[in-house]
Amino acid sequence: VALVVDSTGAFTDPTADGDSEPGALRGHLEAGAVKTILSAPFKIRSKGLEMPADTVTTVMGINDEDYNPDRHTLVSAASCTTTCLSYMVKPLIESIGGHNLLSASMVTVHAATGSQQVLDRLPGSGASDLRKNRSILNNIILTTTGAAKALGLVIPEMKNIGFIAESVRIPTSTGSLIILVINIQDEPGKPTKRDFINGIYRDYAELSPYLRYSENQNVSSDIIGVPQAAAIIEGTETHTRTASIFVNLAKTDAADLPEANSILEVPVTQAVIYGWYDNELGSYTNMLGDLTVKVAESMV
């Protein structure tokens, strides 16, 4: 076997030796595989270790050109949430510019996954998050997501932008939703409008096979199985509000300047954008298949 796609979820640490117990991602390479694709984000278990040079995290259509077949043997396809989020953020950065994005936050309202419990059960000794042992069939459960960290791997500009990512699990089998909130620095007298934001996604969707823009009033079951749709922007729900923030220059790096006692008025627009994604077949699995084809073709 020359190319392995590891979808077990059991082996995500790219630094673990191939002969580690009870197994490791690099074990595929030591067993003879030339390359291995991981259908999850890399997770380094030992603090202080760097990401190995032969690894890369890619999202098709966003940064798959970062994959170097002569260098990379372990390839992460990120996660379904990072995939959707990248298609919500990349069009904004290309149109508005990363330097004009002051901060961002997101919440993914995420369908249940196989790691969750059908029924409540007793937590193990020393468990830090008791909610992981609660029934997903009967609860809305707050949890964590690594989407913010992974997003910086596929869109490096996001490393310089304050970004918070949260996750809420709900009792549906598939079909998830990202609610993205961004704060944009405007030019004086030129506030960012809802139609402008929607136009960015509408135009990008015409060029990208992985982004959809919708003016329909969707519910989660409507987007299940939509082929290759990394994100489906719900244009009817995009909202913007513009206001001024007042910056005290005495509390900035400009404190030594003559104008340090000045108060600077900055126009800022807050935009709320909704993006659907089928976290199983429609979005992530289809794109994982495309990545597998890309890697396989590079091995011929």
CSV table of C-alpha atoms in Angstrom, one decimal:
chain,number,residue,atom,x,y,z
A,1,VAL,CA,0.0,0.0,0.0
A,2,ALA,CA,1.6,3.2,-1.1
A,3,LEU,CA,-1.0,5.7,0.1
A,4,VAL,CA,-2.9,5.4,3.4
A,5,VAL,CA,-5.9,7.5,4.5
A,6,ASP,CA,-6.1,7.1,8.3
A,7,SER,CA,-9.7,7.9,9.4
A,8,THR,CA,-9.6,6.0,12.7
A,9,GLY,CA,-9.1,9.1,14.8
A,10,ALA,CA,-6.8,7.1,17.0
A,11,PHE,CA,-3.5,8.2,15.7
A,12,THR,CA,-3.1,12.0,15.3
A,13,ASP,CA,0.3,12.7,16.7
A,14,PRO,CA,2.9,13.2,13.9
A,15,THR,CA,5.8,13.2,16.4
A,16,ALA,CA,5.1,9.7,17.8
A,17,ASP,CA,7.5,7.0,16.7
A,18,GLY,CA,6.1,4.4,14.3
A,19,ASP,CA,6.6,1.6,16.8
A,20,SER,CA,4.8,3.4,19.7
A,21,GLU,CA,2.1,1.4,21.5
A,22,PRO,CA,-0.7,0.9,20.8
A,23,GLY,CA,0.2,2.4,17.4
A,24,ALA,CA,1.1,5.6,15.6
A,25,LEU,CA,0.5,7.6,12.4
A,26,ARG,CA,4.1,7.0,11.4
A,27,GLY,CA,3.5,3.3,11.7
A,28,HIS,CA,2.0,3.4,8.2
A,29,LEU,CA,5.2,4.8,6.8
A,30,GLU,CA,7.3,2.2,8.6
A,31,ALA,CA,5.1,-0.5,7.3
A,32,GLY,CA,5.9,0.6,3.7
A,33,ALA,CA,3.4,3.4,2.9
A,34,VAL,CA,4.9,6.3,1.0
A,35,LYS,CA,2.5,8.8,2.3
A,36,THR,CA,-0.3,9.0,4.8
A,37,ILE,CA,-3.3,11.4,4.9
A,38,LEU,CA,-5.0,12.0,8.2
A,39,SER,CA,-8.7,12.9,8.2
A,40,ALA,CA,-8.3,15.1,11.3
A,41,PRO,CA,-6.0,17.8,12.6
A,42,PHE,CA,-2.6,16.9,13.9
A,43,LYS,CA,-2.3,16.8,17.7
A,44,ILE,CA,1.1,16.8,19.3
A,45,ARG,CA,0.8,15.1,22.7
A,46,SER,CA,4.2,16.1,24.2
A,47,LYS,CA,4.5,19.8,25.0
A,48,GLY,CA,7.5,21.6,23.5
A,49,LEU,CA,7.8,19.5,20.4
A,50,GLU,CA,7.6,21.2,17.0
A,51,MET,CA,5.6,20.1,14.0
A,52,PRO,CA,7.9,17.8,12.0
A,53,ALA,CA,9.1,19.2,8.7
A,54,ASP,CA,7.6,16.4,6.7
A,55,THR,CA,4.0,17.3,7.7
A,56,VAL,CA,1.5,19.8,6.2
A,57,THR,CA,-2.1,20.8,6.9
A,58,THR,CA,-4.1,21.6,3.9
A,59,VAL,CA,-7.7,22.5,2.8
A,60,MET,CA,-8.4,22.0,-0.8
A,61,GLY,CA,-8.8,25.2,-2.7
A,62,ILE,CA,-7.3,27.2,0.2
A,63,ASN,CA,-3.7,26.2,0.6
A,64,ASP,CA,-3.3,22.8,-1.1
A,65,GLU,CA,-0.5,24.3,-3.0
A,66,ASP,CA,1.5,24.2,0.2
A,67,TYR,CA,1.7,20.4,-0.2
A,68,ASN,CA,5.2,19.5,-1.5
A,69,PRO,CA,5.3,15.9,-2.7
A,70,ASP,CA,9.1,15.8,-2.4
A,71,ARG,CA,8.9,16.9,1.3
A,72,HIS,CA,5.6,16.0,2.9
A,73,THR,CA,4.8,12.4,3.9
A,74,LEU,CA,2.2,13.1,6.5
A,75,VAL,CA,-0.7,15.3,5.3
A,76,SER,CA,-3.6,16.5,7.5
A,77,ALA,CA,-6.9,17.4,5.9
A,78,ALA,CA,-7.7,19.6,8.9
A,79,SER,CA,-11.3,19.2,10.2
A,80,CYS,CA,-14.7,19.8,8.9
A,81,THR,CA,-15.1,22.9,10.9
A,82,THR,CA,-11.7,24.3,9.9
A,83,THR,CA,-12.6,23.5,6.3
A,84,CYS,CA,-15.8,25.5,6.4
A,85,LEU,CA,-14.3,28.3,8.4
A,86,SER,CA,-11.4,28.7,5.9
A,87,TYR,CA,-14.0,29.3,3.2
A,88,MET,CA,-15.7,31.9,5.3
A,89,VAL,CA,-12.5,33.8,6.1
A,90,LYS,CA,-10.4,33.5,3.0
A,91,PRO,CA,-12.8,35.6,0.7
A,92,LEU,CA,-12.8,38.3,3.4
A,93,ILE,CA,-9.1,38.5,3.7
A,94,GLU,CA,-8.6,38.6,-0.1
A,95,SER,CA,-11.2,41.4,-0.5
A,96,ILE,CA,-10.9,43.5,2.6
A,97,GLY,CA,-7.3,42.7,3.6
A,98,GLY,CA,-6.2,41.0,6.8
A,99,HIS,CA,-4.9,44.3,8.2
A,100,ASN,CA,-8.4,45.6,8.3
A,101,LEU,CA,-9.8,42.7,10.3
A,102,LEU,CA,-9.4,43.8,13.9
A,103,SER,CA,-10.7,40.7,15.6
A,104,ALA,CA,-13.0,37.7,14.9
A,105,SER,CA,-14.9,35.0,16.8
A,106,MET,CA,-16.9,32.0,15.8
A,107,VAL,CA,-19.2,29.5,17.3
A,108,THR,CA,-19.9,26.2,15.5
A,109,VAL,CA,-23.3,24.7,16.3
A,110,HIS,CA,-22.1,21.1,15.6
A,111,ALA,CA,-23.9,17.9,15.0
A,112,ALA,CA,-23.1,14.9,17.2
A,113,THR,CA,-19.9,12.8,16.6
A,114,GLY,CA,-18.9,9.3,17.4
A,115,SER,CA,-16.8,10.5,20.4
A,116,GLN,CA,-19.9,11.4,22.3
A,117,GLN,CA,-22.1,9.3,24.6
A,118,VAL,CA,-25.5,7.9,23.7
A,119,LEU,CA,-26.5,7.7,27.4
A,120,ASP,CA,-25.1,9.5,30.5
A,121,ARG,CA,-22.2,7.6,32.1
A,122,LEU,CA,-19.9,8.0,35.1
A,123,PRO,CA,-16.8,10.0,34.3
A,124,GLY,CA,-13.4,8.4,34.7
A,125,SER,CA,-11.1,9.2,37.5
A,126,GLY,CA,-9.6,12.7,37.2
A,127,ALA,CA,-11.9,13.7,34.3
A,128,SER,CA,-11.7,17.5,33.8
A,129,ASP,CA,-14.8,17.9,31.6
A,130,LEU,CA,-17.8,16.1,32.9
A,131,ARG,CA,-19.9,17.1,30.0
A,132,LYS,CA,-18.1,14.7,27.7
A,133,ASN,CA,-19.9,11.9,29.6
A,134,ARG,CA,-23.4,13.3,29.1
A,135,SER,CA,-25.9,12.0,26.6
A,136,ILE,CA,-25.8,13.8,23.2
A,137,LEU,CA,-29.3,12.6,22.5
A,138,ASN,CA,-30.8,14.6,25.4
A,139,ASN,CA,-28.5,17.7,25.7
A,140,ILE,CA,-27.0,20.7,24.1
A,141,ILE,CA,-23.3,20.4,25.2
A,142,LEU,CA,-20.7,23.1,25.4
A,143,THR,CA,-17.3,21.8,24.2
A,144,THR,CA,-14.0,23.0,22.6
A,145,THR,CA,-12.7,23.3,19.1
A,146,GLY,CA,-9.2,23.5,17.6
A,147,ALA,CA,-10.5,25.4,14.6
A,148,ALA,CA,-8.8,28.7,15.5
A,149,LYS,CA,-5.4,27.1,15.9
A,150,ALA,CA,-5.8,25.0,12.7
A,151,LEU,CA,-7.0,28.0,10.7
A,152,GLY,CA,-3.6,29.7,11.2
A,153,LEU,CA,-2.0,26.7,9.6
A,154,VAL,CA,-4.0,27.1,6.4
A,155,ILE,CA,-4.4,30.9,6.4
A,156,PRO,CA,-1.3,32.3,8.0
A,157,GLU,CA,-2.7,35.9,8.1
A,158,MET,CA,-5.1,34.7,10.8
A,159,LYS,CA,-2.2,34.3,13.3
A,160,ASN,CA,-2.0,38.1,13.6
A,161,ILE,CA,-5.7,38.6,14.2
A,162,GLY,CA,-7.3,38.1,17.6
A,163,PHE,CA,-9.6,35.1,17.2
A,164,ILE,CA,-11.8,33.1,19.5
A,165,ALA,CA,-13.5,29.8,18.5
A,166,GLU,CA,-16.1,27.9,20.5
A,167,SER,CA,-18.2,24.8,19.9
A,168,VAL,CA,-21.7,23.7,20.9
A,169,ARG,CA,-22.8,20.1,20.2
A,170,ILE,CA,-26.4,19.4,19.4
A,171,PRO,CA,-28.5,16.2,19.0
A,172,THR,CA,-28.5,15.9,15.2
A,173,SER,CA,-26.7,13.3,13.1
A,174,THR,CA,-25.1,15.7,10.6
A,175,GLY,CA,-25.4,19.2,9.3
A,176,SER,CA,-23.5,22.0,11.2
A,177,LEU,CA,-23.4,25.8,11.3
A,178,ILE,CA,-20.7,28.3,11.9
A,179,ILE,CA,-21.7,31.8,13.2
A,180,LEU,CA,-18.7,34.1,12.3
A,181,VAL,CA,-18.4,37.5,13.9
A,182,ILE,CA,-15.8,39.9,12.5
A,183,ASN,CA,-14.8,43.5,13.3
A,184,ILE,CA,-13.7,45.5,10.3
A,185,GLN,CA,-11.9,48.8,10.4
A,186,ASP,CA,-13.7,51.1,8.0
A,187,GLU,CA,-12.6,54.2,6.1
A,188,PRO,CA,-14.3,57.4,7.5
A,189,GLY,CA,-17.7,57.8,5.9
A,190,LYS,CA,-17.5,54.4,4.2
A,191,PRO,CA,-19.1,51.8,6.4
A,192,THR,CA,-19.1,48.2,5.4
A,193,LYS,CA,-22.6,47.2,4.3
A,194,ARG,CA,-24.4,43.9,4.3
A,195,ASP,CA,-24.7,43.8,0.5
A,196,PHE,CA,-20.9,44.3,0.2
A,197,ILE,CA,-20.2,41.3,2.4
A,198,ASN,CA,-22.7,39.1,0.6
A,199,GLY,CA,-21.2,40.3,-2.7
A,200,ILE,CA,-17.7,39.1,-1.6
A,201,TYR,CA,-19.1,35.6,-1.1
A,202,ARG,CA,-21.3,35.6,-4.2
A,203,ASP,CA,-18.4,36.5,-6.4
A,204,TYR,CA,-16.0,34.0,-4.7
A,205,ALA,CA,-18.6,31.2,-5.1
A,206,GLU,CA,-18.6,31.8,-8.8
A,207,LEU,CA,-14.9,31.0,-9.0
A,208,SER,CA,-14.6,28.3,-6.4
A,209,PRO,CA,-16.1,24.8,-6.7
A,210,TYR,CA,-16.1,24.5,-2.9
A,211,LEU,CA,-18.1,27.5,-1.8
A,212,ARG,CA,-21.8,28.0,-2.2
A,213,TYR,CA,-23.8,31.2,-1.7
A,214,SER,CA,-27.5,30.9,-0.9
A,215,GLU,CA,-30.4,33.3,-0.7
A,216,ASN,CA,-32.6,30.6,0.6
A,217,GLN,CA,-33.9,30.2,4.2
A,218,ASN,CA,-32.2,26.9,4.9
A,219,VAL,CA,-32.4,24.6,7.8
A,220,SER,CA,-29.7,22.0,8.6
A,221,SER,CA,-31.3,19.1,6.8
A,222,ASP,CA,-31.4,21.1,3.6
A,223,ILE,CA,-27.6,21.2,3.3
A,224,ILE,CA,-26.9,17.5,4.0
A,225,GLY,CA,-25.2,15.8,1.0
A,226,VAL,CA,-24.6,19.0,-1.0
A,227,PRO,CA,-21.6,17.8,-3.0
A,228,GLN,CA,-18.2,19.5,-2.5
A,229,ALA,CA,-19.7,22.4,-0.5
A,230,ALA,CA,-17.1,23.3,2.1
A,231,ALA,CA,-19.4,26.2,3.2
A,232,ILE,CA,-22.8,27.4,2.2
A,233,ILE,CA,-23.2,31.0,3.1
A,234,GLU,CA,-26.7,31.9,4.3
A,235,GLY,CA,-26.8,35.4,2.7
A,236,THR,CA,-30.3,36.2,4.0
A,237,GLU,CA,-28.9,36.2,7.6
A,238,THR,CA,-25.8,38.4,7.1
A,239,HIS,CA,-25.9,41.4,9.3
A,240,THR,CA,-23.7,44.5,9.8
A,241,ARG,CA,-23.7,47.3,12.4
A,242,THR,CA,-21.3,50.3,12.3
A,243,ALA,CA,-20.2,52.4,15.2
A,244,SER,CA,-17.1,54.4,16.3
A,245,ILE,CA,-14.7,53.2,18.9
A,246,PHE,CA,-12.5,55.7,20.7
A,247,VAL,CA,-8.8,54.9,21.3
A,248,ASN,CA,-6.9,56.6,24.0
A,249,LEU,CA,-3.4,57.0,22.4
A,250,ALA,CA,-1.8,57.3,25.8
A,251,LYS,CA,-2.5,53.6,26.3
A,252,THR,CA,-0.8,52.6,23.0
A,253,ASP,CA,2.8,52.5,21.6
A,254,ALA,CA,2.2,56.1,20.5
A,255,ALA,CA,2.3,57.2,24.2
A,256,ASP,CA,5.6,59.1,23.6
A,257,LEU,CA,4.3,61.2,20.7
A,258,PRO,CA,3.1,64.8,21.1
A,259,GLU,CA,-0.4,63.7,20.3
A,260,ALA,CA,-0.4,61.0,23.1
A,261,ASN,CA,-3.2,62.7,25.0
A,262,SER,CA,-5.5,62.6,22.0
A,263,ILE,CA,-8.5,60.4,21.6
A,264,LEU,CA,-8.7,58.8,18.2
A,265,GLU,CA,-12.1,58.0,16.7
A,266,VAL,CA,-12.1,54.8,14.5
A,267,PRO,CA,-15.1,53.6,12.5
A,268,VAL,CA,-15.7,49.9,13.0
A,269,THR,CA,-18.3,47.6,11.4
A,270,GLN,CA,-19.2,44.3,13.1
A,271,ALA,CA,-20.5,41.7,10.7
A,272,VAL,CA,-22.2,38.5,11.4
A,273,ILE,CA,-22.0,35.7,8.8
A,274,TYR,CA,-23.6,32.3,8.8
A,275,GLY,CA,-22.1,29.3,7.0
A,276,TRP,CA,-23.6,25.8,6.8
A,277,TYR,CA,-21.6,22.6,6.3
A,278,ASP,CA,-22.3,18.9,6.1
A,279,ASN,CA,-19.7,17.8,8.6
A,280,GLU,CA,-19.9,14.2,7.2
A,281,LEU,CA,-20.3,13.3,3.5
A,282,GLY,CA,-21.3,16.5,1.6
A,283,SER,CA,-18.5,18.7,2.7
A,284,TYR,CA,-15.6,17.1,4.5
A,285,THR,CA,-15.6,13.6,3.0
A,286,ASN,CA,-15.9,14.8,-0.6
A,287,MET,CA,-13.0,17.2,-0.1
A,288,LEU,CA,-10.9,14.5,1.6
A,289,GLY,CA,-11.4,12.5,-1.5
A,290,ASP,CA,-10.2,15.3,-3.7
A,291,LEU,CA,-7.1,15.7,-1.5
A,292,THR,CA,-6.5,12.0,-1.8
A,293,VAL,CA,-6.6,12.2,-5.6
A,294,LYS,CA,-4.2,15.1,-5.5
A,295,VAL,CA,-1.7,13.3,-3.3
A,296,ALA,CA,-2.0,10.1,-5.3
A,297,GLU,CA,-1.4,11.9,-8.6
A,298,SER,CA,1.7,13.4,-7.2
A,299,MET,CA,3.1,9.9,-6.5
A,300,VAL,CA,2.8,8.7,-10.1
